[in-house]
PDB file of C-alpha atoms in Angstrom:
ATOM      1  CA  SER E   1       0.049  -0.041   0.095  1.00 74.00           C
ATOM      2  CA  GLY E   2       1.253   3.444  -0.775  1.00 86.00           C
ATOM      3  CA  THR E   3      -0.004   7.183  -0.794  1.00 89.00           C
ATOM      4  CA  VAL E   4      -1.458   9.295  -3.429  1.00 91.00           C
ATOM      5  CA  CYS E   5      -0.065  12.746  -4.717  1.00 91.00           C
ATOM      6  CA  ASP E   6      -2.208  15.822  -4.845  1.00 91.00           C
ATOM      7  CA  ALA E   7      -1.021  16.336  -8.487  1.00 91.00           C
ATOM      8  CA  GLN E   8      -4.113  16.815 -10.757  1.00 92.00           C
ATOM      9  CA  PHE E   9      -6.336  15.722  -7.751  1.00 93.00           C
ATOM     10  CA  SER E  10      -9.636  17.683  -7.562  1.00 94.00           C
ATOM     11  CA  ASP E  11     -13.279  17.471  -5.881  1.00 93.00           C
ATOM     12  CA  HIS E  12     -14.187  15.295  -8.664  1.00 94.00           C
ATOM     13  CA  SER E  13     -11.339  12.815  -7.731  1.00 94.00           C
ATOM     14  CA  ALA E  14     -12.308  13.132  -4.199  1.00 92.00           C
ATOM     15  CA  GLU E  15     -15.963  12.038  -5.007  1.00 91.00           C
ATOM     16  CA  ALA E  16     -14.758   9.088  -7.369  1.00 92.00           C
ATOM     17  CA  VAL E  17     -12.489   7.728  -4.544  1.00 92.00           C
ATOM     18  CA  CYS E  18     -14.710   7.866  -1.910  1.00 88.00           C
ATOM     19  CA  GLN E  19     -17.471   6.400  -4.034  1.00 86.00           C
ATOM     20  CA  LYS E  20     -15.159   3.677  -4.848  1.00 88.00           C
ATOM     21  CA  MET E  21     -14.812   2.840  -1.465  1.00 84.00           C
ATOM     22  CA  GLY E  22     -18.423   2.267  -1.092  1.00 78.00           C
ATOM     23  CA  PHE E  23     -18.888   5.743   0.575  1.00 80.00           C
ATOM     24  CA  HIS E  24     -21.691   8.178  -0.359  1.00 78.00           C
ATOM     25  CA  GLY E  25     -19.081  10.948  -1.306  1.00 81.00           C
ATOM     26  CA  ALA E  26     -16.213  13.122  -0.246  1.00 86.00           C
ATOM     27  CA  ARG E  27     -17.035  15.773   2.564  1.00 81.00           C
ATOM     28  CA  ALA E  28     -13.499  17.430   2.294  1.00 85.00           C
ATOM     29  CA  TRP E  29      -9.890  17.021   1.333  1.00 91.00           C
ATOM     30  CA  ARG E  30      -6.577  18.391   1.380  1.00 90.00           C
ATOM     31  CA  SER E  31      -2.919  17.587   1.256  1.00 89.00           C
ATOM     32  CA  GLY E  32      -0.157  17.382   4.079  1.00 88.00           C
ATOM     33  CA  GLN E  33       1.633  15.219   6.148  1.00 85.00           C
ATOM     34  CA  LEU E  34      -0.643  14.740   9.183  1.00 84.00           C
ATOM     35  CA  PHE E  35       0.049  11.051   9.681  1.00 83.00           C
ATOM     36  CA  GLU E  36       3.474  11.190   9.776  1.00 77.00           C
ATOM     37  CA  ASP E  37       4.850   7.545  10.885  1.00 83.00           C
ATOM     38  CA  GLN E  38       2.293   5.993   8.583  1.00 84.00           C
ATOM     39  CA  GLN E  39       3.024   8.132   5.670  1.00 86.00           C
ATOM     40  CA  ILE E  40       6.788   7.900   6.008  1.00 86.00           C
ATOM     41  CA  SER E  41       6.716   4.274   5.967  1.00 87.00           C
ATOM     42  CA  ARG E  42       4.855   4.279   2.679  1.00 87.00           C
ATOM     43  CA  GLU E  43       6.000   5.057  -0.895  1.00 86.00           C
ATOM     44  CA  VAL E  44       3.991   7.616  -3.019  1.00 88.00           C
ATOM     45  CA  LEU E  45       2.164   4.798  -5.226  1.00 87.00           C
ATOM     46  CA  LEU E  46       0.047   7.217  -7.314  1.00 89.00           C
ATOM     47  CA  GLY E  47       1.828  10.237  -8.863  1.00 89.00           C
ATOM     48  CA  SER E  48      -1.219  11.707  -9.943  1.00 90.00           C
ATOM     49  CA  LEU E  49      -5.072  11.192  -9.889  1.00 91.00           C
ATOM     50  CA  GLU E  50      -7.107  13.111 -12.473  1.00 94.00           C
ATOM     51  CA  CYS E  51     -10.704  12.634 -12.909  1.00 95.00           C
ATOM     52  CA  GLY E  52     -13.143  14.885 -15.063  1.00 93.00           C
ATOM     53  CA  ASN E  53     -16.374  13.672 -13.258  1.00 94.00           C
ATOM     54  CA  THR E  54     -17.259  11.408 -10.177  1.00 92.00           C
ATOM     55  CA  ASN E  55     -16.934   8.322 -12.316  1.00 93.00           C
ATOM     56  CA  TRP E  56     -13.983   6.097 -11.156  1.00 93.00           C
ATOM     57  CA  SER E  57     -13.649   4.221 -14.544  1.00 92.00           C
ATOM     58  CA  GLU E  58     -13.077   7.418 -16.259  1.00 93.00           C
ATOM     59  CA  CYS E  59     -10.193   8.508 -13.975  1.00 94.00           C
ATOM     60  CA  ILE E  60      -6.526   8.641 -15.085  1.00 93.00           C
ATOM     61  CA  LEU E  61      -4.187   7.094 -12.742  1.00 91.00           C
ATOM     62  CA  ASN E  62      -0.274   7.859 -12.799  1.00 88.00           C
ATOM     63  CA  THR E  63       1.534   4.829 -11.338  1.00 84.00           C
ATOM     64  CA  THR E  64       4.974   5.917 -12.682  1.00 76.00           C
ATOM     65  CA  SER E  65       7.529   7.361 -10.133  1.00 61.00           C
ATOM     66  CA  SER E  66       6.730  10.526  -8.625  1.00 68.00           C
ATOM     67  CA  SER E  67       8.660  13.295  -7.394  1.00 82.00           C
ATOM     68  CA  CYS E  68       5.825  14.449  -4.994  1.00 87.00           C
ATOM     69  CA  SER E  69       6.972  14.302  -1.372  1.00 89.00           C
ATOM     70  CA  HIS E  70       4.687  13.318   1.482  1.00 89.00           C
ATOM     71  CA  ALA E  71       3.879  16.721   2.216  1.00 90.00           C
ATOM     72  CA  SER E  72       1.642  16.523  -1.006  1.00 90.00           C
ATOM     73  CA  ASP E  73       0.188  13.155  -0.047  1.00 91.00           C
ATOM     74  CA  VAL E  74      -4.001  13.659  -0.166  1.00 91.00           C
ATOM     75  CA  LEU E  75      -5.778  13.513   3.050  1.00 91.00           C
ATOM     76  CA  LEU E  76      -9.392  12.749   2.439  1.00 90.00           C
ATOM     77  CA  LYS E  77     -12.672  12.577   4.417  1.00 85.00           C
ATOM     78  CA  CYS E  78     -15.748  10.596   3.094  1.00 85.00           C
ATOM     79  CA  TYR E  79     -19.279  10.575   4.197  1.00 80.00           C
ATOM     80  CA  ASN E  80     -20.115   7.613   6.340  1.00 83.00           C
ATOM     81  CA  PHE E  81     -23.773   8.220   6.586  1.00 90.00           C
ATOM     82  CA  TRP E  82     -26.468   9.775   4.553  1.00 89.00           C
ATOM     83  CA  LEU E  83     -30.236   9.989   4.458  1.00 92.00           C
ATOM     84  CA  ILE E  84     -32.631   9.106   1.628  1.00 90.00           C
ATOM     85  CA  SER E  85     -36.371   9.614   1.005  1.00 90.00           C
ATOM     86  CA  SER E  86     -38.709   7.075   0.116  1.00 86.00           C
ATOM     87  CA  ASP E  87     -37.942   7.343  -3.691  1.00 85.00           C
ATOM     88  CA  GLY E  88     -34.437   6.795  -3.022  1.00 84.00           C
ATOM     89  CA  SER E  89     -33.215  10.448  -3.410  1.00 85.00           C
ATOM     90  CA  SER E  90     -30.729  11.980  -1.171  1.00 85.00           C
ATOM     91  CA  ILE E  91     -32.212  14.282   1.644  1.00 87.00           C
ATOM     92  CA  ARG E  92     -30.593  17.832   2.020  1.00 80.00           C
ATOM     93  CA  ASP E  93     -33.083  19.499   4.267  1.00 88.00           C
ATOM     94  CA  GLU E  94     -34.938  18.584   7.448  1.00 91.00           C
ATOM     95  CA  SER E  95     -37.135  15.825   6.133  1.00 93.00           C
ATOM     96  CA  GLU E  96     -37.137  12.528   7.372  1.00 94.00           C
ATOM     97  CA  GLY E  97     -34.958   9.941   5.889  1.00 93.00           C
ATOM     98  CA  LEU E  98     -33.601   6.269   5.897  1.00 94.00           C
ATOM     99  CA  LEU E  99     -30.188   6.276   7.352  1.00 94.00           C
ATOM    100  CA  LEU E 100     -27.583   4.486   5.385  1.00 92.00           C
ATOM    101  CA  TYR E 101     -24.211   3.575   6.064  1.00 90.00           C
ATOM    102  CA  LYS E 102     -21.956   2.421   2.964  1.00 82.00           C
ATOM    103  CA  ASP E 103     -25.533   1.782   1.077  1.00 79.00           C
ATOM    104  CA  GLY E 104     -26.760  -0.496   3.923  1.00 88.00           C
ATOM    105  CA  THR E 105     -29.111   0.391   6.673  1.00 91.00           C
ATOM    106  CA  VAL E 106     -28.661   1.011  10.437  1.00 94.00           C
ATOM    107  CA  CYS E 107     -30.439  -1.300  12.856  1.00 94.00           C
ATOM    108  CA  ASP E 108     -31.752   0.387  16.096  1.00 94.00           C
ATOM    109  CA  ASP E 109     -30.103  -1.865  18.883  1.00 94.00           C
ATOM    110  CA  LYS E 110     -28.622   0.480  21.551  1.00 94.00           C
ATOM    111  CA  PHE E 111     -29.536   3.527  19.439  1.00 96.00           C
ATOM    112  CA  THR E 112     -30.522   6.526  21.590  1.00 97.00           C
ATOM    113  CA  ASP E 113     -31.047  10.318  21.131  1.00 97.00           C
ATOM    114  CA  LEU E 114     -27.185  10.748  21.512  1.00 97.00           C
ATOM    115  CA  SER E 115     -26.643   8.524  18.712  1.00 97.00           C
ATOM    116  CA  ALA E 116     -29.009  10.452  16.517  1.00 97.00           C
ATOM    117  CA  HIS E 117     -27.409  13.809  17.631  1.00 96.00           C
ATOM    118  CA  ALA E 118     -23.913  12.216  16.879  1.00 95.00           C
ATOM    119  CA  VAL E 119     -24.934  10.569  13.647  1.00 95.00           C
ATOM    120  CA  CYS E 120     -26.529  13.875  12.287  1.00 93.00           C
ATOM    121  CA  ARG E 121     -23.422  16.295  13.444  1.00 91.00           C
ATOM    122  CA  GLU E 122     -21.262  13.708  11.621  1.00 89.00           C
ATOM    123  CA  MET E 123     -23.195  14.594   8.453  1.00 87.00           C
ATOM    124  CA  GLY E 124     -22.615  18.033   8.882  1.00 83.00           C
ATOM    125  CA  TYR E 125     -26.017  19.031  10.428  1.00 89.00           C
ATOM    126  CA  HIS E 126     -26.641  20.851  13.839  1.00 90.00           C
ATOM    127  CA  GLY E 127     -28.109  18.078  15.453  1.00 93.00           C
ATOM    128  CA  SER E 128     -31.180  15.487  15.596  1.00 95.00           C
ATOM    129  CA  LEU E 129     -34.870  16.087  15.536  1.00 96.00           C
ATOM    130  CA  GLY E 130     -35.849  12.908  16.187  1.00 96.00           C
ATOM    131  CA  TRP E 131     -35.666   9.427  15.135  1.00 97.00           C
ATOM    132  CA  ARG E 132     -37.807   6.161  15.162  1.00 95.00           C
ATOM    133  CA  SER E 133     -37.423   2.463  13.472  1.00 93.00           C
ATOM    134  CA  GLY E 134     -39.747   1.266  10.967  1.00 88.00           C
ATOM    135  CA  VAL E 135     -40.074   0.205   7.086  1.00 83.00           C
ATOM    136  CA  GLU E 136     -41.264   3.005   5.063  1.00 74.00           C
ATOM    137  CA  HIS E 137     -38.348   3.529   2.526  1.00 67.00           C
ATOM    138  CA  GLN E 138     -36.480   1.418   0.171  1.00 65.00           C
ATOM    139  CA  GLN E 139     -35.056  -0.974   2.256  1.00 67.00           C
ATOM    140  CA  ASP E 140     -35.787  -4.457   0.832  1.00 69.00           C
ATOM    141  CA  TYR E 141     -32.679  -4.942  -1.215  1.00 76.00           C
ATOM    142  CA  ARG E 142     -30.373  -3.243   1.357  1.00 83.00           C
ATOM    143  CA  SER E 143     -28.229  -5.291   3.919  1.00 87.00           C
ATOM    144  CA  ILE E 144     -27.918  -3.878   7.680  1.00 89.00           C
ATOM    145  CA  THR E 145     -24.352  -2.609   7.395  1.00 90.00           C
ATOM    146  CA  MET E 146     -24.374  -1.135  10.904  1.00 93.00           C
ATOM    147  CA  ASN E 147     -25.742  -2.111  14.586  1.00 93.00           C
ATOM    148  CA  GLU E 148     -25.659  -1.243  18.183  1.00 94.00           C
ATOM    149  CA  VAL E 149     -24.604   2.602  17.744  1.00 95.00           C
ATOM    150  CA  GLU E 150     -24.189   3.516  21.197  1.00 96.00           C
ATOM    151  CA  CYS E 151     -22.942   6.977  22.097  1.00 96.00           C
ATOM    152  CA  SER E 152     -21.762   8.790  25.318  1.00 95.00           C
ATOM    153  CA  GLY E 153     -22.078  12.248  23.748  1.00 94.00           C
ATOM    154  CA  ASN E 154     -23.016  14.014  20.747  1.00 91.00           C
ATOM    155  CA  ASP E 155     -20.242  13.858  18.876  1.00 91.00           C
ATOM    156  CA  TRP E 156     -19.171  10.639  16.511  1.00 91.00           C
ATOM    157  CA  ASN E 157     -15.851  10.259  18.376  1.00 91.00           C
ATOM    158  CA  SER E 158     -17.909   9.092  21.552  1.00 95.00           C
ATOM    159  CA  CYS E 159     -19.609   6.314  19.850  1.00 95.00           C
ATOM    160  CA  ASN E 160     -19.105   2.734  19.565  1.00 95.00           C
ATOM    161  CA  TYR E 161     -20.615   0.595  17.262  1.00 94.00           C
ATOM    162  CA  ASN E 162     -20.274  -3.027  15.326  1.00 90.00           C
ATOM    163  CA  ARG E 163     -20.958  -4.122  11.581  1.00 83.00           C
ATOM    164  CA  GLU E 164     -22.905  -7.246  12.257  1.00 76.00           C
ATOM    165  CA  ASN E 165     -26.346  -7.897  11.870  1.00 69.00           C
ATOM    166  CA  ASN E 166     -26.941  -9.488  15.156  1.00 70.00           C
ATOM    167  CA  LYS E 167     -30.436 -10.790  13.999  1.00 80.00           C
ATOM    168  CA  CYS E 168     -31.738  -7.238  13.201  1.00 86.00           C
ATOM    169  CA  TRP E 169     -35.139  -7.168  11.128  1.00 87.00           C
ATOM    170  CA  LYS E 170     -35.854  -4.636   8.379  1.00 84.00           C
ATOM    171  CA  THR E 171     -38.577  -3.091  10.853  1.00 89.00           C
ATOM    172  CA  GLU E 172     -35.593  -1.934  13.209  1.00 92.00           C
ATOM    173  CA  ASN E 173     -34.099   0.292  10.320  1.00 93.00           C
ATOM    174  CA  ILE E 174     -33.456   3.771  11.660  1.00 94.00           C
ATOM    175  CA  LEU E 175     -35.630   6.715  10.236  1.00 95.00           C
ATOM    176  CA  LEU E 176     -33.884   9.775  11.161  1.00 96.00           C
ATOM    177  CA  THR E 177     -34.498  13.723  10.961  1.00 96.00           C
ATOM    178  CA  CYS E 178     -31.871  16.249  11.182  1.00 95.00           C
ATOM    179  CA  GLU E 179     -31.477  19.905  12.215  1.00 92.00           C
ATOM    180  CA  LEU E 180     -29.681  22.541   9.913  1.00 87.00           C
ATOM    181  CA  ARG E 181     -27.438  24.989  10.759  1.00 71.00           C
ATOM    182  CA  GLU E 182     -28.666  28.403  11.192  1.00 56.00           C
ATOM    183  CA  ALA E 183     -26.104  29.914   9.252  1.00 43.00           C
ATOM    184  CA  TYR E 184     -22.900  30.069   8.108  1.00 41.00           C
ATOM    185  CA  PHE E 185     -19.997  32.766   8.068  1.00 41.00           C
ATOM    186  CA  CYS E 186     -16.911  31.997   6.049  1.00 38.00           C
ATOM    187  CA  PHE E 187     -13.929  34.367   5.303  1.00 39.00           C
ATOM    188  CA  ARG E 188     -10.357  33.921   3.981  1.00 37.00           C
ATOM    189  CA  THR E 189      -7.606  35.862   5.451  1.00 34.00           C
ATOM    190  CA  THR E 190      -7.521  38.626   2.730  1.00 34.00           C
ATOM    191  CA  ASP E 191     -11.317  38.711   2.420  1.00 38.00           C
ATOM    192  CA  LEU E 192     -14.066  40.663   3.991  1.00 34.00           C
ATOM    193  CA  PHE E 193     -16.939  38.558   6.037  1.00 34.00           C
ATOM    194  CA  GLN E 194     -19.256  37.078   3.867  1.00 40.00           C
ATOM    195  CA  HIS E 195     -22.798  35.660   4.918  1.00 40.00           C
ATOM    196  CA  LEU E 196     -23.383  32.176   3.303  1.00 37.00           C
ATOM    197  CA  ASP E 197     -26.726  30.394   3.510  1.00 39.00           C
ATOM    198  CA  VAL E 198     -27.272  26.885   4.479  1.00 38.00           C
ATOM    199  CA  ALA E 199     -27.099  25.859   0.732  1.00 37.00           C
ATOM    200  CA  THR E 200     -23.338  26.592   0.576  1.00 37.00           C
ATOM    201  CA  LEU E 201     -22.248  24.136   3.242  1.00 38.00           C
ATOM    202  CA  THR E 202     -20.410  22.362   0.476  1.00 38.00           C
ATOM    203  CA  LEU E 203     -18.494  25.840  -0.211  1.00 39.00           C
ATOM    204  CA  CYS E 204     -17.812  26.299   3.463  1.00 39.00           C
ATOM    205  CA  LEU E 205     -16.170  23.030   3.995  1.00 40.00           C
ATOM    206  CA  TYR E 206     -14.170  23.573   0.959  1.00 37.00           C
ATOM    207  CA  PHE E 207     -12.738  27.105   2.415  1.00 37.00           C
ATOM    208  CA  VAL E 208     -11.807  25.192   5.636  1.00 37.00           C
ATOM    209  CA  GLU E 209     -10.008  22.564   3.733  1.00 36.00           C
ATOM    210  CA  SER E 210      -8.238  25.462   1.937  1.00 35.00           C
ATOM    211  CA  LEU E 211      -6.717  26.953   4.945  1.00 33.00           C
ATOM    212  CA  ALA E 212      -9.311  29.585   5.369  1.00 33.00           C
ATOM    213  CA  TYR E 213     -11.305  29.943   8.275  1.00 33.00           C
ATOM    214  CA  CYS E 214     -15.055  29.002   9.124  1.00 34.00           C
ATOM    215  CA  ILE E 215     -17.106  30.311  11.996  1.00 34.00           C
ATOM    216  CA  MET E 216     -20.296  28.421  12.520  1.00 34.00           C
ATOM    217  CA  TYR E 217     -23.220  30.144  14.424  1.00 32.00           C
ATOM    218  CA  SER E 218     -25.764  27.690  15.395  1.00 31.00           C
ATOM    219  CA  LEU E 219     -28.291  26.794  18.418  1.00 32.00           C
ATOM    220  CA  PRO E 220     -26.464  25.869  21.778  1.00 34.00           C
ATOM    221  CA  ASN E 221     -26.067  21.957  22.169  1.00 35.00           C
TER     222      ASN E 221
END
């Protein structure tokens, strides 16, 4: 195994890689040497990864020797979870949706309000507006890919879980409603403050990963 150089890497590349690994898509990416020991012990295997769209099969991989240093290694964060509506489309607002993890469903064993808050926050929302379990969405062909999501706090880092079915039924699948953050104020060091509404969340996250600064105003926890 080895690392990927950031040459020709783009948002399309990030989306294609995350989807290839079974995730919903890319949350953010940047380059750097954050995991020093893990990076130094590996060579740079991909000198560049160029994608004109999010289709992995159309991406161009350069596996020849690269002059990239590990300071140019790609650091990528993918979306673990997402919500879909009854017609299978992704949910971006405060509608109730079927919770998916890597294209499979999440069982309600040990799931609590803290679990709901942590999952919503992991998806970029402010928190949870409510959850329940049931069969009301496109679930027939999906397997259960996560179970026993037990959290001690509102953040995903406080959670434990397993990826075994443990005899869960489709009636135990999580249906979740998340709360949007109120507003985002983003600025670069050389820019004036700009007010960005909720629809620009992706842009805001991109600014953060581009070494800009992002201040989030939201309701208290």
